Every structure is written in structure tokens, then in C-alpha cells.
PDB file of C-alpha atoms in Angstrom:
ATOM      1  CA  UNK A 142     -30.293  48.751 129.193  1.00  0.00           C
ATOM      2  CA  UNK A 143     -32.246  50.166 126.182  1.00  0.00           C
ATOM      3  CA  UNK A 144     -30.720  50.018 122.842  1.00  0.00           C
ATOM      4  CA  UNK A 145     -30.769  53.456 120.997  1.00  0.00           C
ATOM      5  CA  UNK A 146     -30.842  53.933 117.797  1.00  0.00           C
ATOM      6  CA  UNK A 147     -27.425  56.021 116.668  1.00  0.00           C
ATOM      7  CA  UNK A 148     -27.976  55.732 112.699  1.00  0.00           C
ATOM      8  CA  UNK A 149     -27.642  53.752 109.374  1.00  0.00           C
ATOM      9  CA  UNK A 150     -24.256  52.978 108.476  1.00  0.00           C
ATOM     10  CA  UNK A 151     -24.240  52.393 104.148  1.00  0.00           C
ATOM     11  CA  UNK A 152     -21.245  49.855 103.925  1.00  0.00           C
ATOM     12  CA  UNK A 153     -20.097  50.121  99.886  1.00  0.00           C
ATOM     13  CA  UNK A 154     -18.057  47.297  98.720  1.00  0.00           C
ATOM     14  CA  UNK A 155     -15.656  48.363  95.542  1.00  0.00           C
ATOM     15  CA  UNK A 156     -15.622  44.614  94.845  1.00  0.00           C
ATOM     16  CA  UNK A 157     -18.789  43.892  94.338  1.00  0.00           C
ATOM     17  CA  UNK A 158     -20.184  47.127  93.565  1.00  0.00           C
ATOM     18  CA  UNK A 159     -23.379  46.707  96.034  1.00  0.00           C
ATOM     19  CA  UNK A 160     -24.652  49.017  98.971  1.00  0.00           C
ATOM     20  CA  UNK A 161     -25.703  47.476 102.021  1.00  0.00           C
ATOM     21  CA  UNK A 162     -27.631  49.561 104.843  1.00  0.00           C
ATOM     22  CA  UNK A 163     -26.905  48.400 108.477  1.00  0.00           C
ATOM     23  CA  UNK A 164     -28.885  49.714 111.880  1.00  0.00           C
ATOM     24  CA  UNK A 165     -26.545  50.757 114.071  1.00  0.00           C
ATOM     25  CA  UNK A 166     -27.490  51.155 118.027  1.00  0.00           C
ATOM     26  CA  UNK A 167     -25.265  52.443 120.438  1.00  0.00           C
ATOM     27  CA  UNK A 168     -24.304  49.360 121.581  1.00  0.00           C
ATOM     28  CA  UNK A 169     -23.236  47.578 118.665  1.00  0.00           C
ATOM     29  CA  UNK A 170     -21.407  50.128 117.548  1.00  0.00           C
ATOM     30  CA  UNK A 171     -17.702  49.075 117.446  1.00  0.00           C
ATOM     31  CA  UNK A 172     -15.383  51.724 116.765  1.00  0.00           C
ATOM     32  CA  UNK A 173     -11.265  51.657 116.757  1.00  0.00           C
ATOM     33  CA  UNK A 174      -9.575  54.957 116.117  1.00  0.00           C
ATOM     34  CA  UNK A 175      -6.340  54.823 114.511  1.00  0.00           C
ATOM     35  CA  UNK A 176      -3.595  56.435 112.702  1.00  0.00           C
ATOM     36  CA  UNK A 177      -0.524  55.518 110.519  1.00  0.00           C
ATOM     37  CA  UNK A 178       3.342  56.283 110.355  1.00  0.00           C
ATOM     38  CA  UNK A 179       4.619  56.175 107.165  1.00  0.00           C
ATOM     39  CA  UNK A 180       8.019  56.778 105.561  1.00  0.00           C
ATOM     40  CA  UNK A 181       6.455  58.678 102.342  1.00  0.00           C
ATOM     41  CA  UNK A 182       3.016  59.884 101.638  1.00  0.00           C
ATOM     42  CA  UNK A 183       3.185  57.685  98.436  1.00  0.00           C
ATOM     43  CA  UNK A 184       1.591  54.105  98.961  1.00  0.00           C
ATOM     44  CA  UNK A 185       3.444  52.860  95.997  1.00  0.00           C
ATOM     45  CA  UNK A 186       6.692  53.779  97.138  1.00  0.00           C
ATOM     46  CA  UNK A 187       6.396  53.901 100.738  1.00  0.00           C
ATOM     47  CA  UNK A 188       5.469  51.793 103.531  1.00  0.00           C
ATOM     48  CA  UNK A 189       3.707  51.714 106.668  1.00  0.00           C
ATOM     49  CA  UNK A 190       5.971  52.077 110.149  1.00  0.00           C
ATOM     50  CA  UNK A 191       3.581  52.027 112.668  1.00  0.00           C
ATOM     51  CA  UNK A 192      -0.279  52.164 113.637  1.00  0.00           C
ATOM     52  CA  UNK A 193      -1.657  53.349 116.656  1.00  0.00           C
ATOM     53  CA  UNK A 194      -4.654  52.462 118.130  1.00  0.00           C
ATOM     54  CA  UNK A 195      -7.614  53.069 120.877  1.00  0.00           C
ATOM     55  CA  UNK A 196     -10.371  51.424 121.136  1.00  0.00           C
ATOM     56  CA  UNK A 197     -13.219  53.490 121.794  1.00  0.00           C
ATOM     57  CA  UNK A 198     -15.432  51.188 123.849  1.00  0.00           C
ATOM     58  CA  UNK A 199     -13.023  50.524 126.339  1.00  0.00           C
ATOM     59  CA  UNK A 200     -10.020  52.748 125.811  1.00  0.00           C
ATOM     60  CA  UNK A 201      -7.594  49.660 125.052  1.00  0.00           C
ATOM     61  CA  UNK A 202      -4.547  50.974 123.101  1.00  0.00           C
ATOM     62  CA  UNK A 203      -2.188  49.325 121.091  1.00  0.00           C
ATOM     63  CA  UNK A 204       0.494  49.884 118.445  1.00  0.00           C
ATOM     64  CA  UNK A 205       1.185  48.024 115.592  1.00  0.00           C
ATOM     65  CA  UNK A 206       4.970  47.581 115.463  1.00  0.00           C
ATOM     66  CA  UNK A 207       7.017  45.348 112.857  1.00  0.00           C
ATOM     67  CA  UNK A 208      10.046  46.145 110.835  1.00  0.00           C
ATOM     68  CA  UNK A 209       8.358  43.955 108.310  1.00  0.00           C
ATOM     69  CA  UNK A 210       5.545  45.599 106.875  1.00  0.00           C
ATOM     70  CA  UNK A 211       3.568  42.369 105.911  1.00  0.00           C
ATOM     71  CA  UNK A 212       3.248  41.324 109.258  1.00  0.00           C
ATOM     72  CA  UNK A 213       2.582  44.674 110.951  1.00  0.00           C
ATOM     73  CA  UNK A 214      -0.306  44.487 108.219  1.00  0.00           C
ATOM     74  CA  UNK A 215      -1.679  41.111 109.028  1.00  0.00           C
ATOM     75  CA  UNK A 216      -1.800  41.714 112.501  1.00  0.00           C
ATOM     76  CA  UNK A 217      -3.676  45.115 112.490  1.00  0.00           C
ATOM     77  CA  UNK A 218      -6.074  43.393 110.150  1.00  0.00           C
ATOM     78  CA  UNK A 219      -6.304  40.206 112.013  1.00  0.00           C
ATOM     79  CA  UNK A 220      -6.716  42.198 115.068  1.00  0.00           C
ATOM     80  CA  UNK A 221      -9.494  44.047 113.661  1.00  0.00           C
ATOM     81  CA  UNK A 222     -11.789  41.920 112.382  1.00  0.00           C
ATOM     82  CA  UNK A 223     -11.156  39.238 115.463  1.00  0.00           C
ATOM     83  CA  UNK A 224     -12.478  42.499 117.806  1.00  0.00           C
ATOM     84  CA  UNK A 225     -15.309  42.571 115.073  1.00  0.00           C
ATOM     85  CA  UNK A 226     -14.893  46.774 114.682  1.00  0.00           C
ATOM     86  CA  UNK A 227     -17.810  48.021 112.574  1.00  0.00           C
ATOM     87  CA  UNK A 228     -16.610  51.607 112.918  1.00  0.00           C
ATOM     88  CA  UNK A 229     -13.201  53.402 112.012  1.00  0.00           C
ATOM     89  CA  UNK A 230     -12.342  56.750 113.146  1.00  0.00           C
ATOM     90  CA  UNK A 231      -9.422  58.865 112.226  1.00  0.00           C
ATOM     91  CA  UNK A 232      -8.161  62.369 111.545  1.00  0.00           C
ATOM     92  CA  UNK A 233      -8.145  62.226 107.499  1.00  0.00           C
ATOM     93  CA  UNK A 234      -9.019  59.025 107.491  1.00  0.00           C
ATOM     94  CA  UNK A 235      -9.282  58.710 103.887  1.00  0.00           C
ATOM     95  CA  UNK A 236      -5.056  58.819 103.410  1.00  0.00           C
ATOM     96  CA  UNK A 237      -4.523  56.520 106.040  1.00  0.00           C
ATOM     97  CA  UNK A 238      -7.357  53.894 104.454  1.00  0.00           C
ATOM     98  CA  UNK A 239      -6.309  53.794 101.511  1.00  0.00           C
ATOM     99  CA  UNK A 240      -2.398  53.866 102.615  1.00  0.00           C
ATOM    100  CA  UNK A 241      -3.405  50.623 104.298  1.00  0.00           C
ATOM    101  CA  UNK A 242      -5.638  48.907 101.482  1.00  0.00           C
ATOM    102  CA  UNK A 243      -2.848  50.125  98.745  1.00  0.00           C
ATOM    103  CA  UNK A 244      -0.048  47.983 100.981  1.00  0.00           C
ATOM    104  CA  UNK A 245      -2.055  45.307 101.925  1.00  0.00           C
ATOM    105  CA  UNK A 246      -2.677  44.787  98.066  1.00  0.00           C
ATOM    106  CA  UNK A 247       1.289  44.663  97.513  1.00  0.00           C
ATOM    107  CA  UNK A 248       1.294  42.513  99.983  1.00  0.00           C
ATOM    108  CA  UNK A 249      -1.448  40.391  98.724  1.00  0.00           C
ATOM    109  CA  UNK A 250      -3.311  40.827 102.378  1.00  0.00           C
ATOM    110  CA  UNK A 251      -6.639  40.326 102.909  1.00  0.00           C
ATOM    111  CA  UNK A 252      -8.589  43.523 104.393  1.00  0.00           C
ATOM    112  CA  UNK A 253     -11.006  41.231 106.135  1.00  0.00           C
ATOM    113  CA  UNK A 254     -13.982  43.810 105.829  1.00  0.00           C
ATOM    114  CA  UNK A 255     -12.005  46.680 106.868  1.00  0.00           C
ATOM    115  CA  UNK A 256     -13.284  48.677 103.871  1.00  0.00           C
ATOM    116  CA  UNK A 257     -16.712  48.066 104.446  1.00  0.00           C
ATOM    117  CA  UNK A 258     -17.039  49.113 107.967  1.00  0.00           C
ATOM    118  CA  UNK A 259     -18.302  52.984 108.725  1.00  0.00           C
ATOM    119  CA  UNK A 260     -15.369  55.454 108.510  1.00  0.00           C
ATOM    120  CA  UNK A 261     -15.783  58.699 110.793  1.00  0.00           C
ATOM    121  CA  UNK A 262     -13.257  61.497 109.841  1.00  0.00           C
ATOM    122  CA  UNK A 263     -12.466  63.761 112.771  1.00  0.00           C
ATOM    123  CA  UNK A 264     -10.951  66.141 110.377  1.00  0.00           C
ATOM    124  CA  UNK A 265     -14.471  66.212 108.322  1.00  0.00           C
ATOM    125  CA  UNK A 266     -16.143  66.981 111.865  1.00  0.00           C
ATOM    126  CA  UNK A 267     -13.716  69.711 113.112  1.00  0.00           C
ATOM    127  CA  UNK A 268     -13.504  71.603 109.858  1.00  0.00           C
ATOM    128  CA  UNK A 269     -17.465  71.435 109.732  1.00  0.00           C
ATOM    129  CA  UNK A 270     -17.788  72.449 113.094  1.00  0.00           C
ATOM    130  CA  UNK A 271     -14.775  75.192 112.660  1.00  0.00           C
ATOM    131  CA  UNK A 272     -16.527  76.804 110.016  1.00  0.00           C
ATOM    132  CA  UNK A 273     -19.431  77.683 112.431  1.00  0.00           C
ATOM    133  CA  UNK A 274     -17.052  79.551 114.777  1.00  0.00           C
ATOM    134  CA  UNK A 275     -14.242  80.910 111.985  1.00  0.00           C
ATOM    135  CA  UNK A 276     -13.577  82.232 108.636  1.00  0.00           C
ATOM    136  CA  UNK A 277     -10.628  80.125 108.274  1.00  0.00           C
ATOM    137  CA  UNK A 278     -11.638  77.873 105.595  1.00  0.00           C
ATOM    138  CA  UNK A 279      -8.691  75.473 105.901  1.00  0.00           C
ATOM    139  CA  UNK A 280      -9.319  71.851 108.147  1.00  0.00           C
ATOM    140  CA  UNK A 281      -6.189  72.763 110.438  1.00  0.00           C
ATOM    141  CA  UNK A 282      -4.066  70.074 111.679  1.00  0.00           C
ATOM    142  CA  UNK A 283      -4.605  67.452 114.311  1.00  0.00           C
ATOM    143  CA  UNK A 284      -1.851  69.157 116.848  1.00  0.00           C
ATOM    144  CA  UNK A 285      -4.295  72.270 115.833  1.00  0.00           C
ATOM    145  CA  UNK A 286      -7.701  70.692 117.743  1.00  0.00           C
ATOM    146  CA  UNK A 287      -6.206  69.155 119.979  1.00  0.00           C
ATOM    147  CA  UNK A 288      -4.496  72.737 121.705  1.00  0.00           C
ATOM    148  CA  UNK A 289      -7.400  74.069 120.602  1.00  0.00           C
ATOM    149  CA  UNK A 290     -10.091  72.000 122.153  1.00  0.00           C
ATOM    150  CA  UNK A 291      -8.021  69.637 124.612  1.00  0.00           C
ATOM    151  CA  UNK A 292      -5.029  71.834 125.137  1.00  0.00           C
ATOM    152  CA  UNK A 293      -3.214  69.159 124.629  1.00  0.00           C
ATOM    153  CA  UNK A 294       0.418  69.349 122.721  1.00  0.00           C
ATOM    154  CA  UNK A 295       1.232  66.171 119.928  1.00  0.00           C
ATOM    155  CA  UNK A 296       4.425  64.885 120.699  1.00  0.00           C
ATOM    156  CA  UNK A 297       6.031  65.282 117.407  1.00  0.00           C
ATOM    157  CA  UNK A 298       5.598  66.659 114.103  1.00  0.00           C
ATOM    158  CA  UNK A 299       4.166  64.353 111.459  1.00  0.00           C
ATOM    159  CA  UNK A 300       6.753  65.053 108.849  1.00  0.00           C
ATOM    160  CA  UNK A 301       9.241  64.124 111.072  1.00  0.00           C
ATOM    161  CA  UNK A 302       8.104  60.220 111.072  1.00  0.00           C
ATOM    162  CA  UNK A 303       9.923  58.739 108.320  1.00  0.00           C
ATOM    163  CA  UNK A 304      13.261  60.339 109.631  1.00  0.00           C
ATOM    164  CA  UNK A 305      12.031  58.549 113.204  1.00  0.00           C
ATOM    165  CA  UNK A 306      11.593  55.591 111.029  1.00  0.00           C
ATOM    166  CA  UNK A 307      15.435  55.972 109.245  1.00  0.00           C
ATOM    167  CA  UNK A 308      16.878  56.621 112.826  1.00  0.00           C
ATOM    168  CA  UNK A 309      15.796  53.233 113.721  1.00  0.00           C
ATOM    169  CA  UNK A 310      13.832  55.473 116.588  1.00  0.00           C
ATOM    170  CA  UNK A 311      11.320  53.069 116.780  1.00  0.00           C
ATOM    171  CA  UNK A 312       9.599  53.861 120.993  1.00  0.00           C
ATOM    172  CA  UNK A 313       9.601  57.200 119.653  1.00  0.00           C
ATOM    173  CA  UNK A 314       7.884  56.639 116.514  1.00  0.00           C
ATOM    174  CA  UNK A 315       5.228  54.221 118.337  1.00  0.00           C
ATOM    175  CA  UNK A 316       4.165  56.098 121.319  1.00  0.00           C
ATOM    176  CA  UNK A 317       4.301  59.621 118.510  1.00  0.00           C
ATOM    177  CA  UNK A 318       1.349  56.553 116.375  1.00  0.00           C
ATOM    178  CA  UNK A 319      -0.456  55.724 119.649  1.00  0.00           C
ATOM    179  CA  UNK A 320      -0.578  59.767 120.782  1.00  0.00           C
ATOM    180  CA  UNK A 321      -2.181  60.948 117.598  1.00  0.00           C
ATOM    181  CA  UNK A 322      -4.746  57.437 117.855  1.00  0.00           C
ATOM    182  CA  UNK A 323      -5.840  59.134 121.647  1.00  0.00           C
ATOM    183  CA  UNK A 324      -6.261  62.594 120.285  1.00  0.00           C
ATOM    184  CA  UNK A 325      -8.367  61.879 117.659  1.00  0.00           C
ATOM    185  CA  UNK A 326     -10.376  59.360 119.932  1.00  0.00           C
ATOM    186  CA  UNK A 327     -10.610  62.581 122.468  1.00  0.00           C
ATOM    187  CA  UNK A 328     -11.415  64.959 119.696  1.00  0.00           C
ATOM    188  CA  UNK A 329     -14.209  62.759 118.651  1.00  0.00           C
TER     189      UNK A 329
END
């Protein structure tokens, strides 16, 4: 099968302060959507619950589950660069990146290239897109494209995680991480 040619991906490492450009075909492209439960939206303070995961490729999900932080951390990472992703995707990505680099420096966890790799924010794509079909300047929220575009319902409310996470409602709180990782990998 042919190899197509899907873009450049321009991989920035804060570290070392150089730019790298990288081909990227269609079928090298290795792309993991996720998304994070937190107790707190302040890195600092707060700390990571749960991360849910599809992979795009092949539609493998998983969720990142560990009442100890660290180790949730580690294996997500782990996990990650053994699958060799060069692509994240995720519905305002941005928080949940650097939610994850923030903790994994507390942590003193290595990132194992995670920074590097492409990042593809769903929320960038659907506000772009929205603004061609609406005067509504605002992104909207996740459970907001996906009834839109997938009629689809989110299982929960995302302010409502951390009190999962205090209940000690920990199914709940996974399969709510793992729902919002599909519907962004649908959206996208």
C-alpha cells in the first residue's frame, strides 16, 4: 500500500530549545487520544485520578487507574512511548498536557518524549470549524460536539470528577475518563 504524505509535524523541545521537522505519512502516524480526571484544575495542588485512552489506529482503549499518582503516571508514560505514539489528540489538550508534565515533574517522572510528539486539539478544530456555521464565538464543551455531531450524551459532568474521586467512586470515574477519550477520538 502507498504511503501518503499527511504533513510535517514541528516537534519543539523546551529543553533544548531546538525545532525539529518530521514527515509524517499516513502510516506512521501514531496517534493516542486521551483525557484526564483530576481532583482540581490546579497542577500544583491537585492530582491526576484517571486517564482514558483510545488508540486511534486500532481502537484499543485503556484507563489509567492508580490511587497513587506516581504510578498511574509512570505507566501512562511507559505505555506511551513503548506503543511509540508520535501523535496526541485531545479536547483542550493543552490543560491536560501540561496537567501531566506539571505532575510528572513533582514526581520527578520522565515524559519519555511525550512533549515532543504532535498534539491535535479537537477543541481547536471544532471551534474553527463552528465558526464557519455560527456566530457563537465560544469553543463549546466536549458533551456540546458530541450531541451535536454524534448525538451522543457524556456520561457525567466534568466538574463532578473530583467529588467521583472523594467518593472513592472509582468504575465511575474511569469509564466517565475512557468515555470522553472515545468522543474526542470520534469527534476527530
Amino acid at each position: 500500500m502507498p504511503q501518503h504524505k499527511i504533513g510535517e509535524c514541528y516537534f519543539y523541545s523546551q529543553y533544548t530549545g531546538k525545532k525539529r521537522i518530521v514527515q509524517v505519512t499516513d502510516q506512521d502516524r501514531r496517534t493516542l487520544s486521551f483525557d484526564i480526571e483530576t481532583t482540581g484544575l490546579k497542577p500544583w495542588k491537585h492530582r491526576i485520578t484517571a486517564i482514558g485512552t483510545e488508540d486511534i489506529q486500532t481502537r484499543r482503549t485503556k484507563t489509567y487507574f492508580n490511587e497513587n499518582e506516581k504510578q498511574l503516571l509512570k505507566d501512562f508514560l511507559q505505555d506511551f512511548k513503548d506503543r511509540e505514539y508520535n501523535a496526541k489528540l485531545g479536547y483542550n489538550i493543552d490543560f491536560d498536557t501540561r496537567f501531566i508534565m506539571a505532575r510528572a515533574t513533582i514526581h520527578n517522572i520522565q515524559l519519555h518524549g511525550f512533549l515532543e510528539t504532535q498534539r491535535i486539539d479537537v477543541m481547536s478544530i471544532m471551534q474553527n470549524t463552528g465558526h464557519r456555521y455560527s456566530t457563537n464565538s465560544q469553543p463549546g464543551k466536549l458533551g456540546d460536539w458530541a450531541k451535536a455531531v454524534l448525538n451522543e450524551e457524556k456520561l457525567d459532568n466534568g466538574s463532578n470528577a473530583p467529588e467521583m474521586s472523594h467518593n472513592q467512586e472509582y468504575e465511575k470515574l474511569q469509564r466517565y475518563a475512557q468515555h470522553d477519550a472515545h468522543i474526542t477520538a470520534e469527534l476527530w
